[in-house]
């Protein structure tokens, strides 16, 4: 075969692909315009229908609404309409939504057999506009089924919907279902969903704590992160996990971060021990513990952080220097380190103070050179007032 024919065939295929792409883009744009127009038209019709039935939704209206919500355009129209009604009259909107709760109950049977895209959107609609509390068993069991069998987006939307409409037991059941599933679901998403839980927070803490030992380490860490950010949890048990050398790395680090945010005196000494860990294989414990010690200003912690500046791990030295800077100290307060024999410690302190000065200058236009600490900053020595007496 002559080479010219091969080149011509290649050019023909290339031009055909370009034309196909242009045609496909034009088709998608036209379809999107039709979908938007249809959604707006449906939203207008639905808005009038809702206004007529806002106070006492009739069965005929519920049947009409149910038919519309079976389509993606109908769900989007309903979402837009309810958003406008919520902004205009929240009380009227909630009264109407409570009146149409049975529509959502019937739709659960319809969407249980539909593709994941429709399931995910239906879970989103339930999260935003389902008002019956506690949620019916039909809705709860459908969402749990979505969590167990759906794709990532179905799982996450259903988990968030359960956080909005279900009780603590049902949400904890969903966490266990995700735990037992074969597909990866990031623990941070579990933490965020738990933080959005609209029911009894203490009940949720009790449910998650009761199931804690049966969870995988990643999910256990997610639960501890939820406890940290919500300010709840059994501090005694978490401190025991922090001290447990056999506990999983992520679980212990989550406990360290818990006590960084939630100050508790008994946690200070174990945090210092972790920060002073000399085993190179356990540098992560030392690095995170050094950061956590910024919440525990005392002379003992001050000395421990100065020792951390001589760690073989760059991250430990970096975090220790940041903790000392966050206390409001100046380099004069660390004169023994600055004139000591450890060049790594000196370099880290200079780097940290210069970095913080640059960041401060960029944020508020102040000079980047940090002035020496004044007595108002923490006493004659320049140390934080909490350290003057050697106690936290």
mmCIF file of C-alpha atoms in Angstrom:
data_model
loop_
_atom_site.group_PDB
_atom_site.id
_atom_site.type_symbol
_atom_site.label_atom_id
_atom_site.label_comp_id
_atom_site.label_asym_id
_atom_site.label_seq_id
_atom_site.Cartn_x
_atom_site.Cartn_y
_atom_site.Cartn_z
ATOM 1 C CA UNK A 1 0.000 0.000 0.000
ATOM 2 C CA UNK A 2 1.312 3.427 -0.934
ATOM 3 C CA UNK A 3 2.221 5.751 1.922
ATOM 4 C CA UNK A 4 -0.008 8.493 0.488
ATOM 5 C CA UNK A 5 -3.091 6.331 1.092
ATOM 6 C CA UNK A 6 -2.131 5.795 4.725
ATOM 7 C CA UNK A 7 -1.670 9.536 5.246
ATOM 8 C CA UNK A 8 -5.014 10.256 3.551
ATOM 9 C CA UNK A 9 -6.773 7.654 5.709
ATOM 10 C CA UNK A 10 -5.233 9.161 8.863
ATOM 11 C CA UNK A 11 -6.353 12.660 7.831
ATOM 12 C CA UNK A 12 -9.872 11.382 7.121
ATOM 13 C CA UNK A 13 -10.108 9.763 10.576
ATOM 14 C CA UNK A 14 -8.782 12.930 12.280
ATOM 15 C CA UNK A 15 -11.253 15.209 10.486
ATOM 16 C CA UNK A 16 -14.100 12.787 11.270
ATOM 17 C CA UNK A 17 -13.201 12.811 14.972
ATOM 18 C CA UNK A 18 -13.074 16.616 15.023
ATOM 19 C CA UNK A 19 -16.473 16.847 13.334
ATOM 20 C CA UNK A 20 -17.915 14.279 15.748
ATOM 21 C CA UNK A 21 -16.675 16.285 18.727
ATOM 22 C CA UNK A 22 -18.217 19.499 17.410
ATOM 23 C CA UNK A 23 -21.538 17.797 16.705
ATOM 24 C CA UNK A 24 -21.550 16.139 20.126
ATOM 25 C CA UNK A 25 -20.787 19.428 21.912
ATOM 26 C CA UNK A 26 -23.577 21.158 19.979
ATOM 27 C CA UNK A 27 -25.974 18.348 20.870
ATOM 28 C CA UNK A 28 -25.046 18.502 24.571
ATOM 29 C CA UNK A 29 -25.464 22.273 24.638
ATOM 30 C CA UNK A 30 -28.880 22.056 22.967
ATOM 31 C CA UNK A 31 -29.956 19.268 25.322
ATOM 32 C CA UNK A 32 -28.831 21.313 28.333
ATOM 33 C CA UNK A 33 -30.854 24.310 27.092
ATOM 34 C CA UNK A 34 -33.929 22.123 26.641
ATOM 35 C CA UNK A 35 -33.464 20.658 30.116
ATOM 36 C CA UNK A 36 -33.124 24.119 31.700
ATOM 37 C CA UNK A 37 -36.163 25.405 29.819
ATOM 38 C CA UNK A 38 -38.199 22.355 30.827
ATOM 39 C CA UNK A 39 -37.070 22.728 34.444
ATOM 40 C CA UNK A 40 -38.087 26.391 34.540
ATOM 41 C CA UNK A 41 -41.450 25.611 32.963
ATOM 42 C CA UNK A 42 -42.081 22.808 35.425
ATOM 43 C CA UNK A 43 -40.949 25.022 38.298
ATOM 44 C CA UNK A 44 -43.437 27.696 37.259
ATOM 45 C CA UNK A 45 -46.290 25.199 37.026
ATOM 46 C CA UNK A 46 -45.264 23.519 40.258
ATOM 47 C CA UNK A 47 -44.993 26.829 42.067
ATOM 48 C CA UNK A 48 -48.596 27.701 41.184
ATOM 49 C CA UNK A 49 -49.767 24.231 42.197
ATOM 50 C CA UNK A 50 -47.937 24.434 45.534
ATOM 51 C CA UNK A 51 -49.335 27.898 46.260
ATOM 52 C CA UNK A 52 -52.866 26.546 45.816
ATOM 53 C CA UNK A 53 -52.210 23.580 48.118
ATOM 54 C CA UNK A 54 -49.658 24.987 50.571
ATOM 55 C CA UNK A 55 -51.942 24.900 53.599
ATOM 56 C CA UNK A 56 -53.843 21.659 52.929
ATOM 57 C CA UNK A 57 -52.222 19.489 50.217
ATOM 58 C CA UNK A 58 -54.937 17.389 48.599
ATOM 59 C CA UNK A 59 -54.526 13.794 47.484
ATOM 60 C CA UNK A 60 -54.922 14.897 43.868
ATOM 61 C CA UNK A 61 -52.052 17.364 44.332
ATOM 62 C CA UNK A 62 -49.911 14.684 45.964
ATOM 63 C CA UNK A 63 -50.444 12.346 43.008
ATOM 64 C CA UNK A 64 -49.466 15.114 40.568
ATOM 65 C CA UNK A 65 -46.380 15.914 42.642
ATOM 66 C CA UNK A 66 -45.411 12.249 42.831
ATOM 67 C CA UNK A 67 -45.505 11.924 39.035
ATOM 68 C CA UNK A 68 -43.364 15.033 38.592
ATOM 69 C CA UNK A 69 -40.771 13.930 41.146
ATOM 70 C CA UNK A 70 -40.122 10.697 39.265
ATOM 71 C CA UNK A 71 -38.086 12.659 36.720
ATOM 72 C CA UNK A 72 -34.785 14.448 37.215
ATOM 73 C CA UNK A 73 -36.214 17.657 35.780
ATOM 74 C CA UNK A 74 -39.162 17.382 38.160
ATOM 75 C CA UNK A 75 -36.884 16.952 41.170
ATOM 76 C CA UNK A 76 -34.791 19.937 40.143
ATOM 77 C CA UNK A 77 -37.930 22.018 39.613
ATOM 78 C CA UNK A 78 -39.231 20.987 43.037
ATOM 79 C CA UNK A 79 -35.888 21.883 44.610
ATOM 80 C CA UNK A 80 -35.873 25.351 43.019
ATOM 81 C CA UNK A 81 -39.525 25.988 43.893
ATOM 82 C CA UNK A 82 -39.140 24.959 47.525
ATOM 83 C CA UNK A 83 -35.992 27.052 47.849
ATOM 84 C CA UNK A 84 -37.905 30.151 46.745
ATOM 85 C CA UNK A 85 -40.850 29.325 48.999
ATOM 86 C CA UNK A 86 -38.508 28.737 51.947
ATOM 87 C CA UNK A 87 -36.956 32.160 51.442
ATOM 88 C CA UNK A 88 -40.364 33.868 51.200
ATOM 89 C CA UNK A 89 -42.211 32.060 53.997
ATOM 90 C CA UNK A 90 -40.304 29.390 55.914
ATOM 91 C CA UNK A 91 -43.241 28.525 58.168
ATOM 92 C CA UNK A 92 -45.579 28.013 55.230
ATOM 93 C CA UNK A 93 -42.939 25.949 53.448
ATOM 94 C CA UNK A 94 -42.417 23.617 56.414
ATOM 95 C CA UNK A 95 -46.166 23.198 56.863
ATOM 96 C CA UNK A 96 -46.524 22.195 53.228
ATOM 97 C CA UNK A 97 -43.573 19.797 53.376
ATOM 98 C CA UNK A 98 -45.003 18.036 56.406
ATOM 99 C CA UNK A 99 -48.264 17.663 54.529
ATOM 100 C CA UNK A 100 -46.634 15.914 51.545
ATOM 101 C CA UNK A 101 -44.441 13.519 53.576
ATOM 102 C CA UNK A 102 -46.412 10.524 52.259
ATOM 103 C CA UNK A 103 -45.324 11.415 48.711
ATOM 104 C CA UNK A 104 -41.715 10.718 49.680
ATOM 105 C CA UNK A 105 -42.778 7.457 51.324
ATOM 106 C CA UNK A 106 -44.341 6.217 48.073
ATOM 107 C CA UNK A 107 -41.410 7.406 45.976
ATOM 108 C CA UNK A 108 -38.967 5.252 47.954
ATOM 109 C CA UNK A 109 -40.400 2.127 46.263
ATOM 110 C CA UNK A 110 -40.048 3.738 42.841
ATOM 111 C CA UNK A 111 -36.447 4.920 43.229
ATOM 112 C CA UNK A 112 -35.253 1.693 44.871
ATOM 113 C CA UNK A 113 -35.160 0.142 41.370
ATOM 114 C CA UNK A 114 -33.760 3.114 39.470
ATOM 115 C CA UNK A 115 -30.175 3.905 38.352
ATOM 116 C CA UNK A 116 -27.699 5.371 40.804
ATOM 117 C CA UNK A 117 -28.011 8.888 39.389
ATOM 118 C CA UNK A 118 -31.689 9.067 40.307
ATOM 119 C CA UNK A 119 -31.073 7.402 43.674
ATOM 120 C CA UNK A 120 -28.399 9.959 44.547
ATOM 121 C CA UNK A 121 -30.645 12.889 43.579
ATOM 122 C CA UNK A 122 -33.594 11.443 45.482
ATOM 123 C CA UNK A 123 -31.423 11.082 48.614
ATOM 124 C CA UNK A 124 -30.416 14.738 48.186
ATOM 125 C CA UNK A 125 -34.078 15.789 47.922
ATOM 126 C CA UNK A 126 -34.894 13.805 51.078
ATOM 127 C CA UNK A 127 -32.039 15.495 52.901
ATOM 128 C CA UNK A 128 -33.302 18.959 52.016
ATOM 129 C CA UNK A 129 -37.076 18.682 52.007
ATOM 130 C CA UNK A 130 -38.270 15.698 54.019
ATOM 131 C CA UNK A 131 -39.722 17.076 57.250
ATOM 132 C CA UNK A 132 -41.271 14.146 59.132
ATOM 133 C CA UNK A 133 -39.420 13.525 62.418
ATOM 134 C CA UNK A 134 -38.553 10.899 63.265
ATOM 135 C CA UNK A 135 -38.240 9.628 59.720
ATOM 136 C CA UNK A 136 -40.546 6.773 58.773
ATOM 137 C CA UNK A 137 -39.160 3.243 58.669
ATOM 138 C CA UNK A 138 -39.760 3.230 54.911
ATOM 139 C CA UNK A 139 -37.478 6.222 54.314
ATOM 140 C CA UNK A 140 -34.870 5.071 56.823
ATOM 141 C CA UNK A 141 -34.634 1.534 55.432
ATOM 142 C CA UNK A 142 -34.478 2.808 51.848
ATOM 143 C CA UNK A 143 -31.590 5.127 52.672
ATOM 144 C CA UNK A 144 -29.778 2.340 54.503
ATOM 145 C CA UNK A 145 -30.221 0.164 51.440
ATOM 146 C CA UNK A 146 -28.761 2.922 49.267
ATOM 147 C CA UNK A 147 -25.775 3.102 51.640
ATOM 148 C CA UNK A 148 -25.266 -0.651 51.387
ATOM 149 C CA UNK A 149 -25.712 -1.120 47.644
ATOM 150 C CA UNK A 150 -25.164 2.218 45.920
ATOM 151 C CA UNK A 151 -22.201 3.856 44.252
ATOM 152 C CA UNK A 152 -20.038 6.412 46.034
ATOM 153 C CA UNK A 153 -22.380 9.353 45.346
ATOM 154 C CA UNK A 154 -25.439 7.358 46.371
ATOM 155 C CA UNK A 155 -23.705 6.287 49.610
ATOM 156 C CA UNK A 156 -22.577 9.782 50.535
ATOM 157 C CA UNK A 157 -25.882 11.484 49.695
ATOM 158 C CA UNK A 158 -27.767 8.804 51.617
ATOM 159 C CA UNK A 159 -25.441 9.114 54.614
ATOM 160 C CA UNK A 160 -25.963 12.884 54.664
ATOM 161 C CA UNK A 161 -29.727 12.382 54.306
ATOM 162 C CA UNK A 162 -29.726 10.011 57.280
ATOM 163 C CA UNK A 163 -27.799 12.613 59.258
ATOM 164 C CA UNK A 164 -30.606 15.078 58.514
ATOM 165 C CA UNK A 165 -33.732 12.932 58.933
ATOM 166 C CA UNK A 166 -32.888 9.760 60.886
ATOM 167 C CA UNK A 167 -32.195 9.002 64.532
ATOM 168 C CA UNK A 168 -28.813 8.195 66.064
ATOM 169 C CA UNK A 169 -29.266 4.429 65.785
ATOM 170 C CA UNK A 170 -29.982 4.563 62.043
ATOM 171 C CA UNK A 171 -26.983 6.817 61.366
ATOM 172 C CA UNK A 172 -24.701 4.495 63.351
ATOM 173 C CA UNK A 173 -26.121 1.571 61.344
ATOM 174 C CA UNK A 174 -25.141 3.409 58.152
ATOM 175 C CA UNK A 175 -21.585 3.895 59.426
ATOM 176 C CA UNK A 176 -21.354 0.156 60.105
ATOM 177 C CA UNK A 177 -22.697 -0.642 56.622
ATOM 178 C CA UNK A 178 -20.024 1.551 55.047
ATOM 179 C CA UNK A 179 -17.504 -0.154 57.305
ATOM 180 C CA UNK A 180 -18.462 -3.607 56.055
ATOM 181 C CA UNK A 181 -18.611 -2.596 52.398
ATOM 182 C CA UNK A 182 -15.920 -3.512 49.887
ATOM 183 C CA UNK A 183 -15.758 -0.036 48.319
ATOM 184 C CA UNK A 184 -13.523 2.596 49.869
ATOM 185 C CA UNK A 185 -15.306 5.517 51.513
ATOM 186 C CA UNK A 186 -13.054 8.229 52.913
ATOM 187 C CA UNK A 187 -13.272 8.506 56.726
ATOM 188 C CA UNK A 188 -13.319 12.311 56.524
ATOM 189 C CA UNK A 189 -16.677 12.122 54.760
ATOM 190 C CA UNK A 190 -18.029 10.020 57.630
ATOM 191 C CA UNK A 191 -16.794 12.639 60.107
ATOM 192 C CA UNK A 192 -18.388 15.489 58.139
ATOM 193 C CA UNK A 193 -21.704 13.642 57.912
ATOM 194 C CA UNK A 194 -21.655 12.968 61.664
ATOM 195 C CA UNK A 195 -20.991 16.650 62.363
ATOM 196 C CA UNK A 196 -24.092 17.532 60.327
ATOM 197 C CA UNK A 197 -26.290 15.159 62.358
ATOM 198 C CA UNK A 198 -29.502 17.012 63.209
ATOM 199 C CA UNK A 199 -30.799 14.691 65.918
ATOM 200 C CA UNK A 200 -29.701 14.011 69.496
ATOM 201 C CA UNK A 201 -25.933 14.516 69.448
ATOM 202 C CA UNK A 202 -25.447 12.812 72.819
ATOM 203 C CA UNK A 203 -27.403 9.836 71.532
ATOM 204 C CA UNK A 204 -25.173 9.650 68.465
ATOM 205 C CA UNK A 205 -22.052 9.759 70.658
ATOM 206 C CA UNK A 206 -23.460 6.895 72.736
ATOM 207 C CA UNK A 207 -24.272 4.827 69.644
ATOM 208 C CA UNK A 208 -20.881 5.328 68.006
ATOM 209 C CA UNK A 209 -19.039 4.699 71.274
ATOM 210 C CA UNK A 210 -20.933 1.448 71.841
ATOM 211 C CA UNK A 211 -19.887 0.189 68.372
ATOM 212 C CA UNK A 212 -16.369 1.632 68.492
ATOM 213 C CA UNK A 213 -14.440 -1.582 69.185
ATOM 214 C CA UNK A 214 -16.013 -3.338 66.189
ATOM 215 C CA UNK A 215 -14.927 -0.679 63.696
ATOM 216 C CA UNK A 216 -11.827 -0.625 61.544
ATOM 217 C CA UNK A 217 -9.001 1.717 62.645
ATOM 218 C CA UNK A 218 -9.747 4.251 59.878
ATOM 219 C CA UNK A 219 -13.394 4.490 60.952
ATOM 220 C CA UNK A 220 -12.387 4.614 64.620
ATOM 221 C CA UNK A 221 -10.197 7.598 63.775
ATOM 222 C CA UNK A 222 -13.156 9.194 61.959
ATOM 223 C CA UNK A 223 -15.320 8.742 65.073
ATOM 224 C CA UNK A 224 -12.620 10.285 67.306
ATOM 225 C CA UNK A 225 -12.323 13.219 64.887
ATOM 226 C CA UNK A 226 -16.079 13.722 65.193
ATOM 227 C CA UNK A 227 -15.777 13.689 68.993
ATOM 228 C CA UNK A 228 -12.886 16.148 68.780
ATOM 229 C CA UNK A 229 -14.721 18.666 66.635
ATOM 230 C CA UNK A 230 -17.989 18.328 68.551
ATOM 231 C CA UNK A 231 -16.277 18.618 71.945
ATOM 232 C CA UNK A 232 -17.773 15.370 73.207
ATOM 233 C CA UNK A 233 -16.560 11.900 74.131
ATOM 234 C CA UNK A 234 -15.196 9.920 77.054
ATOM 235 C CA UNK A 235 -11.847 11.582 77.813
ATOM 236 C CA UNK A 236 -10.724 8.760 80.096
ATOM 237 C CA UNK A 237 -11.175 6.148 77.380
ATOM 238 C CA UNK A 238 -9.524 8.328 74.748
ATOM 239 C CA UNK A 239 -6.548 8.921 77.033
ATOM 240 C CA UNK A 240 -6.209 5.170 77.481
ATOM 241 C CA UNK A 241 -6.117 4.776 73.695
ATOM 242 C CA UNK A 242 -3.512 7.529 73.506
ATOM 243 C CA UNK A 243 -1.284 5.623 75.940
ATOM 244 C CA UNK A 244 -1.862 2.212 74.319
ATOM 245 C CA UNK A 245 1.269 1.237 72.390
ATOM 246 C CA UNK A 246 -0.679 -1.533 70.643
ATOM 247 C CA UNK A 247 -3.342 0.822 69.284
ATOM 248 C CA UNK A 248 -3.314 1.637 65.561
ATOM 249 C CA UNK A 249 -1.261 4.639 64.449
ATOM 250 C CA UNK A 250 -4.221 6.582 63.037
ATOM 251 C CA UNK A 251 -6.279 5.974 66.182
ATOM 252 C CA UNK A 252 -3.538 7.246 68.497
ATOM 253 C CA UNK A 253 -2.878 10.278 66.305
ATOM 254 C CA UNK A 254 -6.609 11.060 66.333
ATOM 255 C CA UNK A 255 -6.483 10.919 70.142
ATOM 256 C CA UNK A 256 -3.511 13.299 70.161
ATOM 257 C CA UNK A 257 -5.461 15.763 68.024
ATOM 258 C CA UNK A 258 -8.484 15.325 70.296
ATOM 259 C CA UNK A 259 -6.518 16.523 73.328
ATOM 260 C CA UNK A 260 -4.926 19.294 71.293
ATOM 261 C CA UNK A 261 -8.376 20.780 70.731
ATOM 262 C CA UNK A 262 -9.933 19.708 74.041
ATOM 263 C CA UNK A 263 -7.547 20.702 76.825
ATOM 264 C CA UNK A 264 -7.329 18.257 79.741
ATOM 265 C CA UNK A 265 -4.595 18.326 82.394
ATOM 266 C CA UNK A 266 -4.037 14.538 82.605
ATOM 267 C CA UNK A 267 -3.209 14.456 78.877
ATOM 268 C CA UNK A 268 -0.220 16.801 79.151
ATOM 269 C CA UNK A 269 2.332 14.316 80.484
ATOM 270 C CA UNK A 270 1.482 11.532 77.946
ATOM 271 C CA UNK A 271 1.694 14.098 75.135
ATOM 272 C CA UNK A 272 5.132 15.162 76.332
ATOM 273 C CA UNK A 273 6.278 11.530 76.355
ATOM 274 C CA UNK A 274 5.106 11.060 72.790
ATOM 275 C CA UNK A 275 6.756 14.289 71.653
ATOM 276 C CA UNK A 276 10.080 13.131 73.130
ATOM 277 C CA UNK A 277 9.928 9.737 71.406
ATOM 278 C CA UNK A 278 13.381 9.012 70.030
ATOM 279 C CA UNK A 279 12.474 6.031 67.868
ATOM 280 C CA UNK A 280 12.841 7.227 64.227
ATOM 281 C CA UNK A 281 10.064 4.833 63.185
ATOM 282 C CA UNK A 282 7.630 6.666 65.477
ATOM 283 C CA UNK A 283 8.371 10.195 64.274
ATOM 284 C CA UNK A 284 4.708 10.798 63.394
ATOM 285 C CA UNK A 285 3.710 10.472 67.052
ATOM 286 C CA UNK A 286 6.383 12.947 68.055
ATOM 287 C CA UNK A 287 5.514 15.431 65.290
ATOM 288 C CA UNK A 288 1.768 15.543 66.023
ATOM 289 C CA UNK A 289 2.331 15.539 69.801
ATOM 290 C CA UNK A 290 4.704 18.500 69.467
ATOM 291 C CA UNK A 291 1.929 20.426 67.719
ATOM 292 C CA UNK A 292 -0.581 19.419 70.395
ATOM 293 C CA UNK A 293 1.694 20.706 73.166
ATOM 294 C CA UNK A 294 1.025 24.250 71.963
ATOM 295 C CA UNK A 295 -2.229 23.924 73.941
ATOM 296 C CA UNK A 296 -0.365 23.031 77.163
ATOM 297 C CA UNK A 297 1.917 25.949 78.125
ATOM 298 C CA UNK A 298 4.056 25.101 81.167
ATOM 299 C CA UNK A 299 7.728 25.095 82.062
ATOM 300 C CA UNK A 300 7.866 21.296 81.699
ATOM 301 C CA UNK A 301 6.368 21.517 78.218
ATOM 302 C CA UNK A 302 8.683 24.437 77.392
ATOM 303 C CA UNK A 303 11.716 22.312 78.194
ATOM 304 C CA UNK A 304 10.265 19.347 76.295
ATOM 305 C CA UNK A 305 9.723 21.420 73.164
ATOM 306 C CA UNK A 306 13.269 22.743 73.337
ATOM 307 C CA UNK A 307 14.467 19.122 73.408
ATOM 308 C CA UNK A 308 12.266 18.417 70.392
ATOM 309 C CA UNK A 309 14.224 21.063 68.498
ATOM 310 C CA UNK A 310 17.136 18.611 68.505
ATOM 311 C CA UNK A 311 15.110 15.719 67.073
ATOM 312 C CA UNK A 312 16.478 13.835 64.085
ATOM 313 C CA UNK A 313 13.125 14.405 62.325
ATOM 314 C CA UNK A 314 12.660 17.683 60.464
ATOM 315 C CA UNK A 315 8.895 17.537 61.071
ATOM 316 C CA UNK A 316 9.312 17.227 64.837
ATOM 317 C CA UNK A 317 11.696 20.207 64.921
ATOM 318 C CA UNK A 318 9.356 22.197 62.683
ATOM 319 C CA UNK A 319 6.253 21.539 64.801
ATOM 320 C CA UNK A 320 8.093 22.212 68.060
ATOM 321 C CA UNK A 321 9.328 25.561 66.764
ATOM 322 C CA UNK A 322 5.812 26.486 65.645
ATOM 323 C CA UNK A 323 4.399 25.596 69.072
ATOM 324 C CA UNK A 324 6.971 27.844 70.759
ATOM 325 C CA UNK A 325 6.197 30.650 68.319
ATOM 326 C CA UNK A 326 2.460 30.263 68.891
ATOM 327 C CA UNK A 327 3.047 30.891 72.608
ATOM 328 C CA UNK A 328 4.212 34.390 71.724
ATOM 329 C CA UNK A 329 7.887 33.839 72.574
ATOM 330 C CA UNK A 330 10.729 35.738 70.978
ATOM 331 C CA UNK A 331 14.130 34.372 70.014
ATOM 332 C CA UNK A 332 15.531 36.108 73.101
ATOM 333 C CA UNK A 333 13.433 33.730 75.221
ATOM 334 C CA UNK A 334 15.248 30.870 73.470
ATOM 335 C CA UNK A 335 18.701 32.347 73.888
ATOM 336 C CA UNK A 336 20.179 29.116 75.242
ATOM 337 C CA UNK A 337 19.121 27.311 72.067
ATOM 338 C CA UNK A 338 20.206 30.111 69.749
ATOM 339 C CA UNK A 339 23.686 30.109 71.327
ATOM 340 C CA UNK A 340 23.817 26.352 71.837
ATOM 341 C CA UNK A 341 25.805 23.731 69.959
ATOM 342 C CA UNK A 342 22.874 22.309 67.942
ATOM 343 C CA UNK A 343 22.931 24.025 64.559
ATOM 344 C CA UNK A 344 19.767 22.168 63.446
ATOM 345 C CA UNK A 345 17.795 23.663 66.334
ATOM 346 C CA UNK A 346 19.139 27.165 65.646
ATOM 347 C CA UNK A 347 18.332 26.953 61.945
ATOM 348 C CA UNK A 348 14.803 25.701 62.609
ATOM 349 C CA UNK A 349 14.056 28.550 65.031
ATOM 350 C CA UNK A 350 15.369 31.168 62.584
ATOM 351 C CA UNK A 351 13.388 29.592 59.736
ATOM 352 C CA UNK A 352 10.161 29.421 61.775
ATOM 353 C CA UNK A 353 10.384 33.019 63.001
ATOM 354 C CA UNK A 354 11.238 34.339 59.534
ATOM 355 C CA UNK A 355 8.381 32.319 58.011
ATOM 356 C CA UNK A 356 5.867 33.630 60.540
ATOM 357 C CA UNK A 357 7.138 37.181 60.048
ATOM 358 C CA UNK A 358 6.693 36.948 56.284
ATOM 359 C CA UNK A 359 3.193 35.533 56.701
ATOM 360 C CA UNK A 360 2.248 38.297 59.146
ATOM 361 C CA UNK A 361 3.667 40.992 56.873
ATOM 362 C CA UNK A 362 1.725 39.599 53.920
ATOM 363 C CA UNK A 363 -1.538 39.501 55.866
ATOM 364 C CA UNK A 364 -1.545 42.911 57.538
ATOM 365 C CA UNK A 365 1.332 44.886 56.082
ATOM 366 C CA UNK A 366 3.316 44.893 59.334
ATOM 367 C CA UNK A 367 7.117 44.665 59.319
ATOM 368 C CA UNK A 368 8.390 41.121 59.169
ATOM 369 C CA UNK A 369 10.965 41.512 61.950
ATOM 370 C CA UNK A 370 9.453 40.265 65.210
ATOM 371 C CA UNK A 371 10.113 42.667 68.104
ATOM 372 C CA UNK A 372 11.268 41.343 71.472
ATOM 373 C CA UNK A 373 8.485 40.311 73.819
ATOM 374 C CA UNK A 374 7.343 43.011 76.228
ATOM 375 C CA UNK A 375 6.244 42.453 79.828
ATOM 376 C CA UNK A 376 2.648 42.751 78.607
ATOM 377 C CA UNK A 377 3.263 39.718 76.407
ATOM 378 C CA UNK A 378 3.833 37.484 79.383
ATOM 379 C CA UNK A 379 6.018 38.932 82.098
ATOM 380 C CA UNK A 380 9.590 40.154 82.474
ATOM 381 C CA UNK A 381 11.057 36.960 81.051
ATOM 382 C CA UNK A 382 8.971 37.140 77.871
ATOM 383 C CA UNK A 383 7.459 33.714 78.624
ATOM 384 C CA UNK A 384 3.696 33.203 78.647
ATOM 385 C CA UNK A 385 2.163 34.068 81.991
ATOM 386 C CA UNK A 386 0.944 30.474 82.386
ATOM 387 C CA UNK A 387 4.597 29.350 82.367
ATOM 388 C CA UNK A 388 5.845 31.839 84.903
ATOM 389 C CA UNK A 389 4.806 29.649 87.781
ATOM 390 C CA UNK A 390 5.627 26.433 85.983
ATOM 391 C CA UNK A 391 2.017 25.268 85.677
ATOM 392 C CA UNK A 392 -0.430 25.058 82.827
#
